[in-house]
PDB file of N, CA and C in Angstrom:
ATOM      1  N   MET A1408     116.463  47.089 132.714  1.00  0.00           N
ATOM      2  CA  MET A1408     117.734  47.570 133.231  1.00  0.00           C
ATOM      3  C   MET A1408     118.097  46.735 134.467  1.00  0.00           C
ATOM      4  N   ARG A1409     119.374  46.472 134.623  1.00  0.00           N
ATOM      5  CA  ARG A1409     119.849  45.718 135.789  1.00  0.00           C
ATOM      6  C   ARG A1409     119.646  46.530 137.071  1.00  0.00           C
ATOM      7  N   LEU A1410     119.360  45.831 138.156  1.00  0.00           N
ATOM      8  CA  LEU A1410     119.131  46.476 139.441  1.00  0.00           C
ATOM      9  C   LEU A1410     120.332  47.304 139.888  1.00  0.00           C
ATOM     10  N   ASP A1411     121.543  46.737 139.815  1.00  0.00           N
ATOM     11  CA  ASP A1411     122.713  47.474 140.302  1.00  0.00           C
ATOM     12  C   ASP A1411     122.930  48.755 139.500  1.00  0.00           C
ATOM     13  N   LYS A1412     122.661  48.702 138.197  1.00  0.00           N
ATOM     14  CA  LYS A1412     122.816  49.905 137.376  1.00  0.00           C
ATOM     15  C   LYS A1412     121.739  50.940 137.709  1.00  0.00           C
ATOM     16  N   PHE A1413     120.501  50.505 137.924  1.00  0.00           N
ATOM     17  CA  PHE A1413     119.437  51.446 138.279  1.00  0.00           C
ATOM     18  C   PHE A1413     119.762  52.154 139.596  1.00  0.00           C
ATOM     19  N   LEU A1414     120.208  51.401 140.583  1.00  0.00           N
ATOM     20  CA  LEU A1414     120.527  52.012 141.879  1.00  0.00           C
ATOM     21  C   LEU A1414     121.614  53.064 141.743  1.00  0.00           C
ATOM     22  N   LYS A1415     122.595  52.817 140.877  1.00  0.00           N
ATOM     23  CA  LYS A1415     123.685  53.773 140.675  1.00  0.00           C
ATOM     24  C   LYS A1415     123.225  54.986 139.868  1.00  0.00           C
ATOM     25  N   VAL A1416     122.546  54.753 138.737  1.00  0.00           N
ATOM     26  CA  VAL A1416     122.119  55.855 137.864  1.00  0.00           C
ATOM     27  C   VAL A1416     121.118  56.764 138.583  1.00  0.00           C
ATOM     28  N   SER A1417     120.232  56.172 139.394  1.00  0.00           N
ATOM     29  CA  SER A1417     119.233  56.961 140.117  1.00  0.00           C
ATOM     30  C   SER A1417     119.829  57.641 141.349  1.00  0.00           C
ATOM     31  N   ARG A1418     121.069  57.288 141.659  1.00  0.00           N
ATOM     32  CA  ARG A1418     121.806  57.829 142.799  1.00  0.00           C
ATOM     33  C   ARG A1418     121.187  57.443 144.142  1.00  0.00           C
ATOM     34  N   LEU A1419     120.441  56.344 144.174  1.00  0.00           N
ATOM     35  CA  LEU A1419     120.007  55.794 145.451  1.00  0.00           C
ATOM     36  C   LEU A1419     121.224  55.241 146.182  1.00  0.00           C
ATOM     37  N   ILE A1420     122.168  54.687 145.405  1.00  0.00           N
ATOM     38  CA  ILE A1420     123.463  54.225 145.917  1.00  0.00           C
ATOM     39  C   ILE A1420     124.519  54.819 144.985  1.00  0.00           C
ATOM     40  N   LYS A1421     125.588  55.367 145.552  1.00  0.00           N
ATOM     41  CA  LYS A1421     126.547  56.135 144.747  1.00  0.00           C
ATOM     42  C   LYS A1421     127.407  55.316 143.801  1.00  0.00           C
ATOM     43  N   ARG A1422     127.750  54.093 144.172  1.00  0.00           N
ATOM     44  CA  ARG A1422     128.643  53.291 143.329  1.00  0.00           C
ATOM     45  C   ARG A1422     127.991  51.976 142.952  1.00  0.00           C
ATOM     46  N   ARG A1423     128.222  51.542 141.725  1.00  0.00           N
ATOM     47  CA  ARG A1423     127.629  50.294 141.254  1.00  0.00           C
ATOM     48  C   ARG A1423     128.155  49.091 142.027  1.00  0.00           C
ATOM     49  N   THR A1424     129.421  49.117 142.410  1.00  0.00           N
ATOM     50  CA  THR A1424     129.966  47.987 143.180  1.00  0.00           C
ATOM     51  C   THR A1424     129.293  47.889 144.544  1.00  0.00           C
ATOM     52  N   VAL A1425     128.977  49.032 145.147  1.00  0.00           N
ATOM     53  CA  VAL A1425     128.271  49.021 146.431  1.00  0.00           C
ATOM     54  C   VAL A1425     126.850  48.508 146.226  1.00  0.00           C
ATOM     55  N   ALA A1426     126.199  48.922 145.139  1.00  0.00           N
ATOM     56  CA  ALA A1426     124.855  48.442 144.816  1.00  0.00           C
ATOM     57  C   ALA A1426     124.860  46.926 144.642  1.00  0.00           C
ATOM     58  N   LYS A1427     125.903  46.408 143.994  1.00  0.00           N
ATOM     59  CA  LYS A1427     126.034  44.961 143.813  1.00  0.00           C
ATOM     60  C   LYS A1427     126.193  44.268 145.152  1.00  0.00           C
ATOM     61  N   ASP A1428     127.047  44.807 146.016  1.00  0.00           N
ATOM     62  CA  ASP A1428     127.280  44.208 147.333  1.00  0.00           C
ATOM     63  C   ASP A1428     126.007  44.199 148.179  1.00  0.00           C
ATOM     64  N   VAL A1429     125.277  45.306 148.173  1.00  0.00           N
ATOM     65  CA  VAL A1429     124.031  45.405 148.952  1.00  0.00           C
ATOM     66  C   VAL A1429     123.024  44.368 148.448  1.00  0.00           C
ATOM     67  N   SER A1430     122.922  44.203 147.144  1.00  0.00           N
ATOM     68  CA  SER A1430     122.008  43.215 146.567  1.00  0.00           C
ATOM     69  C   SER A1430     122.447  41.795 146.910  1.00  0.00           C
ATOM     70  N   ASP A1431     123.748  41.537 146.824  1.00  0.00           N
ATOM     71  CA  ASP A1431     124.280  40.211 147.147  1.00  0.00           C
ATOM     72  C   ASP A1431     124.029  39.839 148.608  1.00  0.00           C
ATOM     73  N   GLN A1432     123.963  40.839 149.481  1.00  0.00           N
ATOM     74  CA  GLN A1432     123.740  40.602 150.907  1.00  0.00           C
ATOM     75  C   GLN A1432     122.262  40.405 151.243  1.00  0.00           C
ATOM     76  N   GLY A1433     121.388  40.452 150.245  1.00  0.00           N
ATOM     77  CA  GLY A1433     119.962  40.235 150.474  1.00  0.00           C
ATOM     78  C   GLY A1433     119.261  41.419 151.105  1.00  0.00           C
ATOM     79  N   ARG A1434     119.752  42.635 150.837  1.00  0.00           N
ATOM     80  CA  ARG A1434     119.166  43.832 151.436  1.00  0.00           C
ATOM     81  C   ARG A1434     118.355  44.660 150.442  1.00  0.00           C
ATOM     82  N   VAL A1435     118.017  44.041 149.279  1.00  0.00           N
ATOM     83  CA  VAL A1435     117.181  44.716 148.285  1.00  0.00           C
ATOM     84  C   VAL A1435     116.094  43.739 147.832  1.00  0.00           C
ATOM     85  N   TRP A1436     114.854  44.266 147.733  1.00  0.00           N
ATOM     86  CA  TRP A1436     113.728  43.469 147.279  1.00  0.00           C
ATOM     87  C   TRP A1436     113.019  44.213 146.158  1.00  0.00           C
ATOM     88  N   ILE A1437     112.583  43.457 145.145  1.00  0.00           N
ATOM     89  CA  ILE A1437     111.778  44.017 144.060  1.00  0.00           C
ATOM     90  C   ILE A1437     110.405  43.376 144.166  1.00  0.00           C
ATOM     91  N   ASN A1438     109.388  44.207 144.373  1.00  0.00           N
ATOM     92  CA  ASN A1438     108.008  43.730 144.511  1.00  0.00           C
ATOM     93  C   ASN A1438     107.908  42.612 145.551  1.00  0.00           C
ATOM     94  N   GLY A1439     108.638  42.758 146.663  1.00  0.00           N
ATOM     95  CA  GLY A1439     108.564  41.810 147.768  1.00  0.00           C
ATOM     96  C   GLY A1439     109.431  40.574 147.634  1.00  0.00           C
ATOM     97  N   LYS A1440     110.180  40.437 146.547  1.00  0.00           N
ATOM     98  CA  LYS A1440     111.024  39.256 146.337  1.00  0.00           C
ATOM     99  C   LYS A1440     112.492  39.653 146.410  1.00  0.00           C
ATOM    100  N   ASP A1441     113.326  38.752 146.961  1.00  0.00           N
ATOM    101  CA  ASP A1441     114.766  39.008 147.006  1.00  0.00           C
ATOM    102  C   ASP A1441     115.281  39.326 145.608  1.00  0.00           C
ATOM    103  N   ALA A1442     116.179  40.304 145.531  1.00  0.00           N
ATOM    104  CA  ALA A1442     116.696  40.726 144.226  1.00  0.00           C
ATOM    105  C   ALA A1442     118.205  40.542 144.173  1.00  0.00           C
ATOM    106  N   LYS A1443     118.673  40.094 143.018  1.00  0.00           N
ATOM    107  CA  LYS A1443     120.105  39.972 142.771  1.00  0.00           C
ATOM    108  C   LYS A1443     120.543  41.185 141.955  1.00  0.00           C
ATOM    109  N   PRO A1444     121.851  41.458 141.899  1.00  0.00           N
ATOM    110  CA  PRO A1444     122.322  42.616 141.127  1.00  0.00           C
ATOM    111  C   PRO A1444     121.870  42.586 139.672  1.00  0.00           C
ATOM    112  N   SER A1445     121.701  41.393 139.105  1.00  0.00           N
ATOM    113  CA  SER A1445     121.325  41.279 137.693  1.00  0.00           C
ATOM    114  C   SER A1445     119.814  41.254 137.477  1.00  0.00           C
ATOM    115  N   SER A1446     119.022  41.347 138.554  1.00  0.00           N
ATOM    116  CA  SER A1446     117.563  41.337 138.422  1.00  0.00           C
ATOM    117  C   SER A1446     117.106  42.501 137.550  1.00  0.00           C
ATOM    118  N   ALA A1447     116.090  42.245 136.727  1.00  0.00           N
ATOM    119  CA  ALA A1447     115.564  43.279 135.838  1.00  0.00           C
ATOM    120  C   ALA A1447     114.641  44.219 136.602  1.00  0.00           C
ATOM    121  N   VAL A1448     114.837  45.513 136.394  1.00  0.00           N
ATOM    122  CA  VAL A1448     113.992  46.541 136.993  1.00  0.00           C
ATOM    123  C   VAL A1448     113.144  47.144 135.879  1.00  0.00           C
ATOM    124  N   LYS A1449     111.827  47.257 136.128  1.00  0.00           N
ATOM    125  CA  LYS A1449     110.915  47.824 135.146  1.00  0.00           C
ATOM    126  C   LYS A1449     110.166  49.006 135.760  1.00  0.00           C
ATOM    127  N   VAL A1450     109.645  49.880 134.928  1.00  0.00           N
ATOM    128  CA  VAL A1450     108.838  51.001 135.403  1.00  0.00           C
ATOM    129  C   VAL A1450     107.633  50.430 136.149  1.00  0.00           C
ATOM    130  N   GLY A1451     107.363  50.978 137.327  1.00  0.00           N
ATOM    131  CA  GLY A1451     106.247  50.516 138.152  1.00  0.00           C
ATOM    132  C   GLY A1451     106.667  49.556 139.253  1.00  0.00           C
ATOM    133  N   ASP A1452     107.884  49.010 139.173  1.00  0.00           N
ATOM    134  CA  ASP A1452     108.364  48.108 140.222  1.00  0.00           C
ATOM    135  C   ASP A1452     108.542  48.863 141.536  1.00  0.00           C
ATOM    136  N   GLU A1453     108.330  48.154 142.635  1.00  0.00           N
ATOM    137  CA  GLU A1453     108.542  48.721 143.959  1.00  0.00           C
ATOM    138  C   GLU A1453     109.815  48.111 144.541  1.00  0.00           C
ATOM    139  N   LEU A1454     110.774  48.972 144.873  1.00  0.00           N
ATOM    140  CA  LEU A1454     112.046  48.522 145.442  1.00  0.00           C
ATOM    141  C   LEU A1454     112.083  48.854 146.915  1.00  0.00           C
ATOM    142  N   LYS A1455     112.547  47.903 147.711  1.00  0.00           N
ATOM    143  CA  LYS A1455     112.749  48.135 149.131  1.00  0.00           C
ATOM    144  C   LYS A1455     114.230  47.898 149.392  1.00  0.00           C
ATOM    145  N   ILE A1456     114.899  48.876 149.983  1.00  0.00           N
ATOM    146  CA  ILE A1456     116.349  48.822 150.185  1.00  0.00           C
ATOM    147  C   ILE A1456     116.640  49.059 151.658  1.00  0.00           C
ATOM    148  N   GLN A1457     117.446  48.176 152.237  1.00  0.00           N
ATOM    149  CA  GLN A1457     117.834  48.332 153.635  1.00  0.00           C
ATOM    150  C   GLN A1457     119.207  48.985 153.708  1.00  0.00           C
ATOM    151  N   PHE A1458     119.239  50.185 154.320  1.00  0.00           N
ATOM    152  CA  PHE A1458     120.481  50.916 154.570  1.00  0.00           C
ATOM    153  C   PHE A1458     120.714  50.890 156.069  1.00  0.00           C
ATOM    154  N   GLY A1459     121.504  49.953 156.572  1.00  0.00           N
ATOM    155  CA  GLY A1459     121.742  49.883 158.012  1.00  0.00           C
ATOM    156  C   GLY A1459     120.441  49.696 158.767  1.00  0.00           C
ATOM    157  N   GLN A1460     120.073  50.672 159.608  1.00  0.00           N
ATOM    158  CA  GLN A1460     118.838  50.586 160.385  1.00  0.00           C
ATOM    159  C   GLN A1460     117.656  51.250 159.684  1.00  0.00           C
ATOM    160  N   LYS A1461     117.830  51.692 158.444  1.00  0.00           N
ATOM    161  CA  LYS A1461     116.776  52.395 157.712  1.00  0.00           C
ATOM    162  C   LYS A1461     116.334  51.557 156.511  1.00  0.00           C
ATOM    163  N   ILE A1462     115.021  51.514 156.286  1.00  0.00           N
ATOM    164  CA  ILE A1462     114.479  50.822 155.117  1.00  0.00           C
ATOM    165  C   ILE A1462     113.762  51.853 154.255  1.00  0.00           C
ATOM    166  N   VAL A1463     114.171  51.937 152.991  1.00  0.00           N
ATOM    167  CA  VAL A1463     113.609  52.898 152.049  1.00  0.00           C
ATOM    168  C   VAL A1463     112.830  52.127 150.980  1.00  0.00           C
ATOM    169  N   THR A1464     111.600  52.585 150.713  1.00  0.00           N
ATOM    170  CA  THR A1464     110.771  51.981 149.670  1.00  0.00           C
ATOM    171  C   THR A1464     110.517  53.027 148.592  1.00  0.00           C
ATOM    172  N   VAL A1465     110.814  52.648 147.338  1.00  0.00           N
ATOM    173  CA  VAL A1465     110.612  53.564 146.206  1.00  0.00           C
ATOM    174  C   VAL A1465     109.877  52.839 145.080  1.00  0.00           C
ATOM    175  N   ARG A1466     109.206  53.617 144.225  1.00  0.00           N
ATOM    176  CA  ARG A1466     108.577  53.081 143.017  1.00  0.00           C
ATOM    177  C   ARG A1466     109.355  53.614 141.819  1.00  0.00           C
ATOM    178  N   VAL A1467     109.702  52.729 140.900  1.00  0.00           N
ATOM    179  CA  VAL A1467     110.450  53.109 139.698  1.00  0.00           C
ATOM    180  C   VAL A1467     109.510  53.872 138.762  1.00  0.00           C
ATOM    181  N   GLU A1468     109.902  55.087 138.389  1.00  0.00           N
ATOM    182  CA  GLU A1468     109.084  55.930 137.512  1.00  0.00           C
ATOM    183  C   GLU A1468     109.602  55.965 136.081  1.00  0.00           C
ATOM    184  N   GLN A1469     110.922  55.898 135.916  1.00  0.00           N
ATOM    185  CA  GLN A1469     111.502  55.897 134.569  1.00  0.00           C
ATOM    186  C   GLN A1469     112.873  55.252 134.603  1.00  0.00           C
ATOM    187  N   LEU A1470     113.284  54.767 133.438  1.00  0.00           N
ATOM    188  CA  LEU A1470     114.599  54.154 133.295  1.00  0.00           C
ATOM    189  C   LEU A1470     115.417  55.000 132.337  1.00  0.00           C
ATOM    190  N   SER A1471     116.693  55.161 132.653  1.00  0.00           N
ATOM    191  CA  SER A1471     117.582  55.941 131.809  1.00  0.00           C
ATOM    192  C   SER A1471     118.984  55.380 131.953  1.00  0.00           C
ATOM    193  N   GLU A1472     119.693  55.254 130.852  1.00  0.00           N
ATOM    194  CA  GLU A1472     121.052  54.702 130.882  1.00  0.00           C
ATOM    195  C   GLU A1472     122.012  55.615 131.640  1.00  0.00           C
ATOM    196  N   SER A1473     121.754  56.912 131.587  1.00  0.00           N
ATOM    197  CA  SER A1473     122.555  57.869 132.343  1.00  0.00           C
ATOM    198  C   SER A1473     121.662  59.064 132.641  1.00  0.00           C
ATOM    199  N   THR A1474     122.023  59.807 133.656  1.00  0.00           N
ATOM    200  CA  THR A1474     121.210  60.960 134.028  1.00  0.00           C
ATOM    201  C   THR A1474     122.069  61.985 134.743  1.00  0.00           C
ATOM    202  N   ARG A1475     121.620  63.222 134.683  1.00  0.00           N
ATOM    203  CA  ARG A1475     122.317  64.261 135.425  1.00  0.00           C
ATOM    204  C   ARG A1475     121.883  64.213 136.875  1.00  0.00           C
ATOM    205  N   LYS A1476     122.714  64.737 137.743  1.00  0.00           N
ATOM    206  CA  LYS A1476     122.431  64.717 139.175  1.00  0.00           C
ATOM    207  C   LYS A1476     121.070  65.330 139.484  1.00  0.00           C
ATOM    208  N   GLU A1477     120.750  66.433 138.813  1.00  0.00           N
ATOM    209  CA  GLU A1477     119.497  67.143 139.069  1.00  0.00           C
ATOM    210  C   GLU A1477     118.273  66.316 138.669  1.00  0.00           C
ATOM    211  N   ASP A1478     118.435  65.430 137.688  1.00  0.00           N
ATOM    212  CA  ASP A1478     117.311  64.649 137.165  1.00  0.00           C
ATOM    213  C   ASP A1478     117.198  63.258 137.776  1.00  0.00           C
ATOM    214  N   ALA A1479     118.176  62.840 138.550  1.00  0.00           N
ATOM    215  CA  ALA A1479     118.206  61.471 139.078  1.00  0.00           C
ATOM    216  C   ALA A1479     116.992  61.164 139.948  1.00  0.00           C
ATOM    217  N   ALA A1480     116.562  62.109 140.775  1.00  0.00           N
ATOM    218  CA  ALA A1480     115.438  61.867 141.680  1.00  0.00           C
ATOM    219  C   ALA A1480     114.126  61.644 140.928  1.00  0.00           C
ATOM    220  N   SER A1481     114.044  62.066 139.674  1.00  0.00           N
ATOM    221  CA  SER A1481     112.811  61.862 138.907  1.00  0.00           C
ATOM    222  C   SER A1481     112.665  60.415 138.429  1.00  0.00           C
ATOM    223  N   MET A1482     113.701  59.604 138.619  1.00  0.00           N
ATOM    224  CA  MET A1482     113.638  58.208 138.205  1.00  0.00           C
ATOM    225  C   MET A1482     112.818  57.355 139.165  1.00  0.00           C
ATOM    226  N   TYR A1483     112.524  57.871 140.362  1.00  0.00           N
ATOM    227  CA  TYR A1483     111.772  57.108 141.348  1.00  0.00           C
ATOM    228  C   TYR A1483     110.935  58.044 142.215  1.00  0.00           C
ATOM    229  N   THR A1484     109.939  57.452 142.883  1.00  0.00           N
ATOM    230  CA  THR A1484     109.126  58.167 143.860  1.00  0.00           C
ATOM    231  C   THR A1484     109.352  57.516 145.210  1.00  0.00           C
ATOM    232  N   LEU A1485     109.693  58.305 146.208  1.00  0.00           N
ATOM    233  CA  LEU A1485     109.896  57.792 147.556  1.00  0.00           C
ATOM    234  C   LEU A1485     108.536  57.475 148.158  1.00  0.00           C
ATOM    235  N   LEU A1486     108.307  56.205 148.505  1.00  0.00           N
ATOM    236  CA  LEU A1486     107.032  55.791 149.089  1.00  0.00           C
ATOM    237  C   LEU A1486     107.087  55.794 150.609  1.00  0.00           C
ATOM    238  N   SER A1487     108.197  55.327 151.176  1.00  0.00           N
ATOM    239  CA  SER A1487     108.341  55.347 152.637  1.00  0.00           C
ATOM    240  C   SER A1487     109.803  55.260 153.026  1.00  0.00           C
ATOM    241  N   GLU A1488     110.062  55.751 154.209  1.00  0.00           N
ATOM    242  CA  GLU A1488     111.405  55.702 154.789  1.00  0.00           C
ATOM    243  C   GLU A1488     111.195  55.463 156.276  1.00  0.00           C
ATOM    244  N   GLU A1489     111.605  54.303 156.745  1.00  0.00           N
ATOM    245  CA  GLU A1489     111.331  53.958 158.132  1.00  0.00           C
ATOM    246  C   GLU A1489     112.560  53.377 158.814  1.00  0.00           C
ATOM    247  N   ALA A1490     112.626  53.576 160.109  1.00  0.00           N
ATOM    248  CA  ALA A1490     113.704  52.981 160.902  1.00  0.00           C
ATOM    249  C   ALA A1490     113.339  51.526 161.147  1.00  0.00           C
ATOM    250  N   ARG A1491     114.311  50.647 160.970  1.00  0.00           N
ATOM    251  CA  ARG A1491     114.075  49.232 161.207  1.00  0.00           C
ATOM    252  C   ARG A1491     113.897  48.999 162.691  1.00  0.00           C
ATOM    253  N   LYS A1492     112.891  48.222 163.033  1.00  0.00           N
ATOM    254  CA  LYS A1492     112.629  47.944 164.440  1.00  0.00           C
ATOM    255  C   LYS A1492     113.598  46.883 164.937  1.00  0.00           C
ATOM    256  N   THR A1493     114.214  47.166 166.054  1.00  0.00           N
ATOM    257  CA  THR A1493     115.109  46.181 166.661  1.00  0.00           C
ATOM    258  C   THR A1493     114.561  45.833 168.024  1.00  0.00           C
ATOM    259  N   GLU A1494     114.593  44.556 168.336  1.00  0.00           N
ATOM    260  CA  GLU A1494     114.104  44.108 169.627  1.00  0.00           C
ATOM    261  C   GLU A1494     115.271  43.958 170.575  1.00  0.00           C
ATOM    262  N   LEU A1495     115.108  44.461 171.761  1.00  0.00           N
ATOM    263  CA  LEU A1495     116.148  44.334 172.780  1.00  0.00           C
ATOM    264  C   LEU A1495     115.935  43.035 173.528  1.00  0.00           C
ATOM    265  N   TRP A1496     117.014  42.337 173.729  1.00  0.00           N
ATOM    266  CA  TRP A1496     116.935  41.079 174.452  1.00  0.00           C
ATOM    267  C   TRP A1496     116.836  41.365 175.934  1.00  0.00           C
ATOM    268  N   GLN A1497     115.824  40.817 176.555  1.00  0.00           N
ATOM    269  CA  GLN A1497     115.624  41.000 177.996  1.00  0.00           C
ATOM    270  C   GLN A1497     116.119  39.747 178.706  1.00  0.00           C
ATOM    271  N   GLY A1498     117.259  39.834 179.365  1.00  0.00           N
ATOM    272  CA  GLY A1498     117.871  38.669 179.994  1.00  0.00           C
ATOM    273  C   GLY A1498     117.467  38.390 181.392  1.00  0.00           C
TER     274      GLY A1498
END
């Protein structure tokens, strides 16, 4: 399954166009490698997604072409959610 479609169907990102934009900006990694919107996602892959100052890491548990809202969270397991560290410039 394409990365942008997985992000939308799993409801990690609400719209596929936003998922595409986030991937194009280099803010999504699959198993530690930069991912494009068309990158293939497989069960067992580890996705790292940067949302502003937050980085979310999930493991893909199942793939589905469509899913109900209640079942979307079962498509992945949340591994970590951390605030991105920013360094303050000391002038």
